[in-house]
Coordinates of C-alpha atoms and ligand atoms in Angstrom, one line a residue:
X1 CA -17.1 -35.6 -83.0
X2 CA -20.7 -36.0 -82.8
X3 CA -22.9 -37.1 -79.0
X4 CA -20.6 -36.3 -76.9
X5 CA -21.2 -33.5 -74.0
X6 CA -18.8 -32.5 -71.5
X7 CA -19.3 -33.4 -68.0
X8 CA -19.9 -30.9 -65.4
X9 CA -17.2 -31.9 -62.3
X10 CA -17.6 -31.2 -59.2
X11 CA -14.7 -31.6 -56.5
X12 CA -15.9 -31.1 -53.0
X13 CA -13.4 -30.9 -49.8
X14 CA -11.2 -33.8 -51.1
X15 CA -8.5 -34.5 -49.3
X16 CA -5.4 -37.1 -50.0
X17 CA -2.6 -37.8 -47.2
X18 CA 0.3 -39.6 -47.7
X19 CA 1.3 -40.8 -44.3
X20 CA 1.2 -37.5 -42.0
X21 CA 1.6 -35.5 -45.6
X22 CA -1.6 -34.0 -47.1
X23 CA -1.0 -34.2 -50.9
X24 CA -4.2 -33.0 -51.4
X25 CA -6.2 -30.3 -48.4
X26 CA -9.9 -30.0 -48.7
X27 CA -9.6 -28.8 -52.5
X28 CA -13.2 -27.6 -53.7
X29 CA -13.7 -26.7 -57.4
X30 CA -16.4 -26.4 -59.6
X31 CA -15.6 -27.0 -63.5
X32 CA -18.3 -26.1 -65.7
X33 CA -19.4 -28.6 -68.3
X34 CA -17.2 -28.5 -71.9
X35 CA -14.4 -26.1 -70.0
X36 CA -10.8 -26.3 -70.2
X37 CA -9.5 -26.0 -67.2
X38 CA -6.0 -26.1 -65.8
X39 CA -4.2 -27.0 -62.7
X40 CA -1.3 -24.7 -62.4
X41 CA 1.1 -25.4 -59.7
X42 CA 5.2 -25.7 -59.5
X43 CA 6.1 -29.7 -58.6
X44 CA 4.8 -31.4 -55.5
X45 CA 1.7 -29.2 -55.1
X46 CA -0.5 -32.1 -55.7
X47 CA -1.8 -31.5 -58.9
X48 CA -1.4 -35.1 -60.0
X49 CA -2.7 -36.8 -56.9
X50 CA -6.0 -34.8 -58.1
X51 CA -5.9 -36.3 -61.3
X52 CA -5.7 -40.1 -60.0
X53 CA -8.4 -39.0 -57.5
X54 CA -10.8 -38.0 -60.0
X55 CA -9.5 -41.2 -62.2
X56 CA -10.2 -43.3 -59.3
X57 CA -6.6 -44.8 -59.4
X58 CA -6.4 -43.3 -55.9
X59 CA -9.6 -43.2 -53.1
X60 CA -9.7 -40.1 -51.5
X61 CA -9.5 -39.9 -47.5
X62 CA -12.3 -37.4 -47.9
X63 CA -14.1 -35.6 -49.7
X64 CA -16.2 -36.3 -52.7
X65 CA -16.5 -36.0 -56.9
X66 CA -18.9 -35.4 -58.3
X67 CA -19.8 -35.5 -62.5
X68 CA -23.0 -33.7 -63.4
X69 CA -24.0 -34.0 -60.1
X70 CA -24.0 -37.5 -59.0
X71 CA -20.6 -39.0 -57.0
X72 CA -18.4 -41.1 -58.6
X73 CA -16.8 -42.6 -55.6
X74 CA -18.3 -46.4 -56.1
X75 CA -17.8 -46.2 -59.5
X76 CA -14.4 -48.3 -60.7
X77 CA -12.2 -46.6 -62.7
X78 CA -13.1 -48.0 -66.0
X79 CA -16.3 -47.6 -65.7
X80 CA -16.0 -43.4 -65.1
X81 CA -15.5 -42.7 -69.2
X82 CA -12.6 -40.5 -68.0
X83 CA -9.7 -40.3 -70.9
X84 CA -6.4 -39.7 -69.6
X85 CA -3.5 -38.2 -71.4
X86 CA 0.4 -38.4 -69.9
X87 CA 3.9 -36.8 -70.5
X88 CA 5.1 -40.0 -71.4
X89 CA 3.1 -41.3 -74.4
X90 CA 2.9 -44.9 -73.1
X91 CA 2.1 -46.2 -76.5
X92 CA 2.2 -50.3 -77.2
X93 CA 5.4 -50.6 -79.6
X94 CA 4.6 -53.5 -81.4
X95 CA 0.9 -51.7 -82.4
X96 CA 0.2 -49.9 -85.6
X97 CA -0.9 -45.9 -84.7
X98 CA -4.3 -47.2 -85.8
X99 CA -4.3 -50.5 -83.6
X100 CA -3.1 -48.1 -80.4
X101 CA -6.0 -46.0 -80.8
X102 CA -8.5 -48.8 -81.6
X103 CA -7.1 -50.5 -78.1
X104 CA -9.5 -49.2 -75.7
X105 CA -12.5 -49.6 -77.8
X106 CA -11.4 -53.9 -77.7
X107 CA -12.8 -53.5 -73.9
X108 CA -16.2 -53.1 -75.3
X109 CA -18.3 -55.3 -77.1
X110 CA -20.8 -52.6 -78.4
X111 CA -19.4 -51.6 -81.3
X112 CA -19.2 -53.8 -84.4
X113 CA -16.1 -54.3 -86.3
X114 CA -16.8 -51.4 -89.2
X115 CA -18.0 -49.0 -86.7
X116 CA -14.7 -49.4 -84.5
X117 CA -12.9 -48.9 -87.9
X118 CA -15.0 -45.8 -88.3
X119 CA -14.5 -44.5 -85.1
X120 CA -10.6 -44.9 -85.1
X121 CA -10.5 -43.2 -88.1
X122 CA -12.5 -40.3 -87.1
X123 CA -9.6 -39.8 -84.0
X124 CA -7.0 -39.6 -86.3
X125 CA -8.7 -37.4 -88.5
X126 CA -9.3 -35.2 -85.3
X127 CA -5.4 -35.0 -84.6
X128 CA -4.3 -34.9 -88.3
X129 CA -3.1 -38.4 -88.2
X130 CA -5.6 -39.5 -90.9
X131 CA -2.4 -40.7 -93.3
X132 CA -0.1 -42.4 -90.6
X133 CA -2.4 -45.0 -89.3
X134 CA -0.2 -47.9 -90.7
X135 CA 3.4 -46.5 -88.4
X136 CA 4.8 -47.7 -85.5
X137 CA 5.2 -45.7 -82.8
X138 CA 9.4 -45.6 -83.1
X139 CA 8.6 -44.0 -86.4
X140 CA 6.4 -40.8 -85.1
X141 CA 7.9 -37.7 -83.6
X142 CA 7.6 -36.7 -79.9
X143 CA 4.5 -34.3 -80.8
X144 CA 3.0 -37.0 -83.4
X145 CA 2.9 -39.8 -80.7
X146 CA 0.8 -37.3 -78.1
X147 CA -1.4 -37.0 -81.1
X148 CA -1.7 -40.2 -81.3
X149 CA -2.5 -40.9 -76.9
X150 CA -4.6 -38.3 -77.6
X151 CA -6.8 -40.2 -80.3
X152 CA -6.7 -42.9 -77.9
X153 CA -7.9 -41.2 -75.3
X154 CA -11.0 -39.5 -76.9
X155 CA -12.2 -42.9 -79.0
X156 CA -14.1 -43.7 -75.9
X157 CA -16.1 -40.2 -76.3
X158 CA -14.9 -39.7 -72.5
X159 CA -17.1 -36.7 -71.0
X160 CA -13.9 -35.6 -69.0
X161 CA -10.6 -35.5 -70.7
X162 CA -7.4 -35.6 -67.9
X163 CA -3.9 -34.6 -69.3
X164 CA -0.8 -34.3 -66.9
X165 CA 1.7 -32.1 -68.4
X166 CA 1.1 -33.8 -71.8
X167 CA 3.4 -31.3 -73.1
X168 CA 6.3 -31.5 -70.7
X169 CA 8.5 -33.6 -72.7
X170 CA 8.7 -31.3 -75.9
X171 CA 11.0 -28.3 -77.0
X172 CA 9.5 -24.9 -76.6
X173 CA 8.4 -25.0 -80.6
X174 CA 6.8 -27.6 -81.0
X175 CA 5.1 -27.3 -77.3
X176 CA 3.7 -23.9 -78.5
X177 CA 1.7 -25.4 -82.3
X178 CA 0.8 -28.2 -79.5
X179 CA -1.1 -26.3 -76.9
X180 CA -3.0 -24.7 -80.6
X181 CA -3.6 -28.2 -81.6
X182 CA -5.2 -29.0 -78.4
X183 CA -7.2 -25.7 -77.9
X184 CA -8.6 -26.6 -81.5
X185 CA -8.7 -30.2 -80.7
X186 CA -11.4 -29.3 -77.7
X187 CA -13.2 -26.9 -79.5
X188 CA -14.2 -29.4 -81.7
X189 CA -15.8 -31.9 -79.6
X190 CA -17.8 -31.3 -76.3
X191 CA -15.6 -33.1 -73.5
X192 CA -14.4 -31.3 -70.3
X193 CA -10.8 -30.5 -70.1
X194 CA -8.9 -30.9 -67.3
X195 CA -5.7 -30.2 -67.9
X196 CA -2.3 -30.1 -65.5
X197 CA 0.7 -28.0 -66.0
X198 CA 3.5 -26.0 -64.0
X199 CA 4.1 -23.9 -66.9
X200 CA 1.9 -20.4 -66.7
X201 CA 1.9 -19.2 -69.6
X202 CA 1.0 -22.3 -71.1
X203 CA -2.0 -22.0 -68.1
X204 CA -2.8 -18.6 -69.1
X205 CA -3.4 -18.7 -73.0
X206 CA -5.0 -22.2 -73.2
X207 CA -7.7 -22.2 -70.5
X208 CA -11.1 -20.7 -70.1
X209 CA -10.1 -21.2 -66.1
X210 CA -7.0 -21.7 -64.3
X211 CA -6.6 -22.9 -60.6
X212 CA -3.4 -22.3 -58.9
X213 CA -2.6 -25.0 -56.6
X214 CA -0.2 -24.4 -53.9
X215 CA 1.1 -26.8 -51.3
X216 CA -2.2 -29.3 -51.8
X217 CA -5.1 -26.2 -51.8
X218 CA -6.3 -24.0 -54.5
X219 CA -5.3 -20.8 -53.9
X220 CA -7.1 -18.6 -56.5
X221 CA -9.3 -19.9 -59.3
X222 CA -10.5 -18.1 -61.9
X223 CA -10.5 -16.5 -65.5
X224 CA -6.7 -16.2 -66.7
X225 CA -7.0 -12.7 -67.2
X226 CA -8.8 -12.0 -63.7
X227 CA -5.9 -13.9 -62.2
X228 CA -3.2 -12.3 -63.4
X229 CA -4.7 -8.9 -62.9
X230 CA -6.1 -9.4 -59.6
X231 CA -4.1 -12.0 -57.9
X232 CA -5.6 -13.1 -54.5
X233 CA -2.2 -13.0 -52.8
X234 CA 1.6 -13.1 -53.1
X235 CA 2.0 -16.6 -53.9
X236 CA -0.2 -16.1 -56.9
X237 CA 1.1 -12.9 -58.3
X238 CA 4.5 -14.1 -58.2
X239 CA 3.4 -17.9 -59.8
X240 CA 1.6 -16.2 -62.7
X241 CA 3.9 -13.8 -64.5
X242 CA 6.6 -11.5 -63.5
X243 CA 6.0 -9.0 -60.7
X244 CA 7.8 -6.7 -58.7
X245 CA 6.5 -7.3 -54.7
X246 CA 7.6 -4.2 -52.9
X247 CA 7.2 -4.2 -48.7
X248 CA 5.7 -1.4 -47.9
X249 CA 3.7 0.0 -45.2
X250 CA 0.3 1.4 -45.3
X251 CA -0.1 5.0 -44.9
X252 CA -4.2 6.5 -45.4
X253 CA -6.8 4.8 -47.2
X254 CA -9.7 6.5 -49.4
X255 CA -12.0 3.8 -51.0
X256 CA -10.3 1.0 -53.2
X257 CA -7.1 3.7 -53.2
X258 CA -4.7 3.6 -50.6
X259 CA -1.4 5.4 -50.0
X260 CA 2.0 3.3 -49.0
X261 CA 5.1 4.0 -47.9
X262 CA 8.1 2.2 -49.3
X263 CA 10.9 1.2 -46.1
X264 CA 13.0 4.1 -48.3
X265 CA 10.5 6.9 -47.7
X266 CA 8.7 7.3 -51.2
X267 CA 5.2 6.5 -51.4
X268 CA 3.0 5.1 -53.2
X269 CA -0.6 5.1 -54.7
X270 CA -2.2 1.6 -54.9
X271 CA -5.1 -0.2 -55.4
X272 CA -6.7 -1.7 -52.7
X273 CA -8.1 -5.3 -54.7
X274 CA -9.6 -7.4 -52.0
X275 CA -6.2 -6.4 -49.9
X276 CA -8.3 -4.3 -47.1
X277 CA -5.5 -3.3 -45.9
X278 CA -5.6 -0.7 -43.1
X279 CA -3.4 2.5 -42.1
X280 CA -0.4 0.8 -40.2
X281 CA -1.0 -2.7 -41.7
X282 CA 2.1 -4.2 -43.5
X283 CA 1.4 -4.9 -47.0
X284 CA 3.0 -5.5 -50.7
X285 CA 2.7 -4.0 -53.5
X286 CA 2.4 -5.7 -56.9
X287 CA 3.4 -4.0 -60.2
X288 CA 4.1 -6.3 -62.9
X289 CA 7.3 -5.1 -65.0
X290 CA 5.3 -3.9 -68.1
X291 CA 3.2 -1.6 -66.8
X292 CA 6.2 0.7 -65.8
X293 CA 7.3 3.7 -68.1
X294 CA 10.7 4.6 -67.7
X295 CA 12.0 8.2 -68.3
X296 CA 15.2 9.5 -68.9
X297 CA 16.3 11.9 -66.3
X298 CA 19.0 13.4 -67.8
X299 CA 16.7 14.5 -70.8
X300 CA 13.1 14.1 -70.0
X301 CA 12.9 12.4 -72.6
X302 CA 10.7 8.6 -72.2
X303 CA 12.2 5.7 -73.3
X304 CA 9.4 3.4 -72.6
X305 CA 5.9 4.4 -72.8
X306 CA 3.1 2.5 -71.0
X307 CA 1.5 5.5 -69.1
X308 CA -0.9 7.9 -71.0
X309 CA 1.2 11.5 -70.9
X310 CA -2.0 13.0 -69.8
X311 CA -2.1 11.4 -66.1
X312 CA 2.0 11.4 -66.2
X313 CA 2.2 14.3 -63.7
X314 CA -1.3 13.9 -62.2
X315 CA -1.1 12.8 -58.9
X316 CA -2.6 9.0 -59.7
X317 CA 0.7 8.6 -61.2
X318 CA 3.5 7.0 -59.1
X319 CA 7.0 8.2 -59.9
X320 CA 10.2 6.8 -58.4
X321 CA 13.8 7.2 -59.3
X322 CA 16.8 4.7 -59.8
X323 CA 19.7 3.9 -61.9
X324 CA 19.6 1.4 -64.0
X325 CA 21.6 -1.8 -62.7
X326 CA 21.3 -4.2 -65.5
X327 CA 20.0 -4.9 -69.1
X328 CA 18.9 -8.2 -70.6
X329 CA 17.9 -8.7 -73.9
X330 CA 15.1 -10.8 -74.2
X331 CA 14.2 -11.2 -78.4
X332 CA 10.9 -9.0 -77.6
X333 CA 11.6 -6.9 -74.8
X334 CA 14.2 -5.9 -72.9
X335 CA 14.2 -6.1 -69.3
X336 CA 15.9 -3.5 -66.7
X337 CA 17.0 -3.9 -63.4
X338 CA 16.8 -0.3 -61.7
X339 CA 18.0 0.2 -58.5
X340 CA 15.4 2.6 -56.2
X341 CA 17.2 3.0 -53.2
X342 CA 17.9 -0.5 -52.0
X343 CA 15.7 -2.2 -53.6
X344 CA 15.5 -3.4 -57.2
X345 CA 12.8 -2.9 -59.9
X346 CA 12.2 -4.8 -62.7
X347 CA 10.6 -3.0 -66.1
X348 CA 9.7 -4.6 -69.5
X349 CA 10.6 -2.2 -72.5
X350 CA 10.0 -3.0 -75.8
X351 CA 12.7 -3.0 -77.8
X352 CA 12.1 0.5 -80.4
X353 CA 12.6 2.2 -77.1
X354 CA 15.8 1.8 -75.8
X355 CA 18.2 3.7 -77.8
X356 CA 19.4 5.5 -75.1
X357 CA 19.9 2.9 -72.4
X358 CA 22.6 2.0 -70.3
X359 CA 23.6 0.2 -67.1
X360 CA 24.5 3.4 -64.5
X361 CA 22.0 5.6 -66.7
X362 CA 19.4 7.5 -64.1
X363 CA 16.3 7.0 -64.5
X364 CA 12.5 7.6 -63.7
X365 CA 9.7 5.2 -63.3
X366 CA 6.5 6.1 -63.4
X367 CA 2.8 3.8 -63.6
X368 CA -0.6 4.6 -63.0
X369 CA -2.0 4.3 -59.6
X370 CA -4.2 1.6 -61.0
X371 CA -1.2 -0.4 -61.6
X372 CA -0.4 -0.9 -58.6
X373 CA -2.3 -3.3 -56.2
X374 CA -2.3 -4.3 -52.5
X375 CA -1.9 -7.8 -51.3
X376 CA -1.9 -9.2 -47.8
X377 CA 1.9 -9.6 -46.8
X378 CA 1.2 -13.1 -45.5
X379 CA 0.2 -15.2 -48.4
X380 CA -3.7 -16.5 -47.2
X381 CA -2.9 -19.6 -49.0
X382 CA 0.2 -20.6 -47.3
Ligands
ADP1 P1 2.6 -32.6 -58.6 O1 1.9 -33.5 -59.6 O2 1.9 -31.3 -58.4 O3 4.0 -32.5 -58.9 P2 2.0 -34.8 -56.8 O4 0.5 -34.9 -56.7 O5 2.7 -35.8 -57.6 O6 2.4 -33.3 -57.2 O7 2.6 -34.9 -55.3 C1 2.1 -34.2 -54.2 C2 2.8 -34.6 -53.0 O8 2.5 -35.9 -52.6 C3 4.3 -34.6 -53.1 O9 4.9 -34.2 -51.9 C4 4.6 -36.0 -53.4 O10 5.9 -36.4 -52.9 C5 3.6 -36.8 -52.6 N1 3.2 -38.1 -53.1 C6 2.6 -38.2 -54.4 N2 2.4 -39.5 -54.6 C7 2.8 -40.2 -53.5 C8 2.8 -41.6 -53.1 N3 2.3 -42.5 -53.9 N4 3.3 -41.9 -51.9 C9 3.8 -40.9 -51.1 N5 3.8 -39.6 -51.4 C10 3.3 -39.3 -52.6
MG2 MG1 2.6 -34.3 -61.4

């Protein structure tokens, strides 16, 4: 797709009540032009009251939006050249695939006849539709009719593209060669992406940024990878991914390391993030499940490797022991329940390594003090 270039948006302390209820609370976020962006949040957190806010099929109490710099407030909703995609497909039944995509271009008088015709059939070459113009709806699969709302929603060369869970109504397959389709779908042309989802790691591998939303307010934007390494606080961590979130108490700091103190007595070595945590503060301490190497006490001998041997008895390696409470097989990995003390563990292994496991089997876990990072036992976002 030729002319088109993505808008640079611009939310500024919006803000959405409904009755005492802020849906959305003073949300600011900056979305650079051509991005994909998603809103990641679990249900109710308001991430598609933002979307009809920035549609305009909702005013905001306050607040402003801004596209490539000028606010968009007095401007109707048609007039924005917004596209917006849904879960349900909401196609017209009784219109050919081609006739549903030509629909919004009827609104406008500018094209001619041949040029609409071109233009339709440039969206459904776009979402590999080119050869099913002529179908009905009823006759498409679930994944072929978002193709097809999709097409409709870029013929109008929108400079912001808004899709709310577009995905949510498909199996796990097909939901996977869709989130490709649309990653190739916006490389292709230059419109903005915003795009809402509670599923992270759909968040995580389709979006240049994500912004987790919590409770109406954005609680950590940034780069998938950033986010999931360096979550700003418990909420977060726990949202993105699998963690373990151990209490613990802070013992001594020494620059961006810190020592902790589990409520059992062992401690551990951490990293501080943007924590700032100070000797006697409470804290947690995120490790995510597959950065733990497990050992087999019995034997010595590892039985999943994610630490490099060379720090494994250094002191910036952290090692606990537990027995191992449970085992469930995931396809990939395995995941392990170990018991350390009182409280539970969760490790990733990889399947080649774990021969030699058992539930009751004792254990040692051991990660890289690097692995390990301090949040703020409150969650700032709450
Ligand atoms: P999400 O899309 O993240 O699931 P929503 O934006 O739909 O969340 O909703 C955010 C909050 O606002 C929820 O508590 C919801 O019940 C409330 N809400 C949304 N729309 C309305 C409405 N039209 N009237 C009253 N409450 C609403
Ligand atoms: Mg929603």
């Amino acid at each position: 797709m030729t002319g088109v270039s993505g808008a640079r948006v611009e939310l500024r302390s919006l803000t959405k009540a409904f009755g005492a209820a802020k849906a959305v609370d003073n949300v600011s976020l900056e979305i650079p032009a051509g991005a994909f962006v998603s809103l990641l949040g679990p249900s109710g957190s308001g991430k598609t009251t933002m979307l009809n806010l920035i549609a305009g099929f909702l005013s905001a109490d306050a607040g402003e939006i801004l596209l490539d710099g000028a606010s968009i407030s007095a401007v109707p909703p048609h007039k924005r050249n917004i596209g917006m995609v849904f879960q349900s497909y909401s196609l017209f039944p009784h219109m050919s695939v081609a006739e549903n995509v030509r629909f919004p271009l009827r609104m406008r008088s500018r094209l001619t006849r041949s040029a609409a015709r071109e233009r339709v059939a440039e969206m459904l070459a776009l979402v590999r539709l080119a050869h099913l113009g002529g179908r009905y709806p009823r006759q498409l699969s679930g994944g072929q009719q978002q193709r097809v709302a999709m097409a409709r929603a870029l013929v109008s060369r929108p400079r912001l593209l808004l899709m709310d869970e577009p995905l949510g109504a498909l199996d796990k397959k097909l939901r996977e060669e869709m989130q490709a389709e649309i990653r190739r779908i916006h490389r292709s042309i230059g419109t903005t992406v915003l795009y809402v989802t509670h599923d992270q790691a759909e968040a995580l591998s389709m979006s240049d940024m994500v912004a987790v939303v919590h409770e109406g307010r954005i609680a950590q934007a940034g780069a998938p990878r950033a986010l999931y390494e360096a979550p700003a606080d418990v909420f977060v961590a726990d949202f993105l991914g699998d963690s373990n979130l151990l209490a613990a108490r802070c013992l001594r700091t020494n620059g961006d390391r810190a020592s902790v103190q589990l409520p059992s007595g062992e401690l551990i070595e951490a990293m501080q993030g943007t924590c700032a945590a100070r000797p006697g503060d409470d804290v947690v301490v995120l490790i995510r499940p597959e950065d733990i190497a497990v050992e087999d006490m019995t034997t010595a001998s590892p039985i999943a490797v994610a630490v490099d041997p060379a720090m494994r008895r250094s002191e910036a390696c952290s090692i606990l022991s537990g027995t191992v409470r449970d085992i469930a097989y995931h396809g990939d990995v395995f995941e392990l329940e170990v018991l350390v003390g009182a409280i539970v563990v969760t490790v990733k292994v990889g399947r080649a390594h774990t021969r030699a496991l058992a539930p009751g089997k004792q254990v040692s876990l051991c990660w890289n003090a690097t692995s390990a990072r301090l949040l703020p036992a409150t969650p700032v976002s709450a």
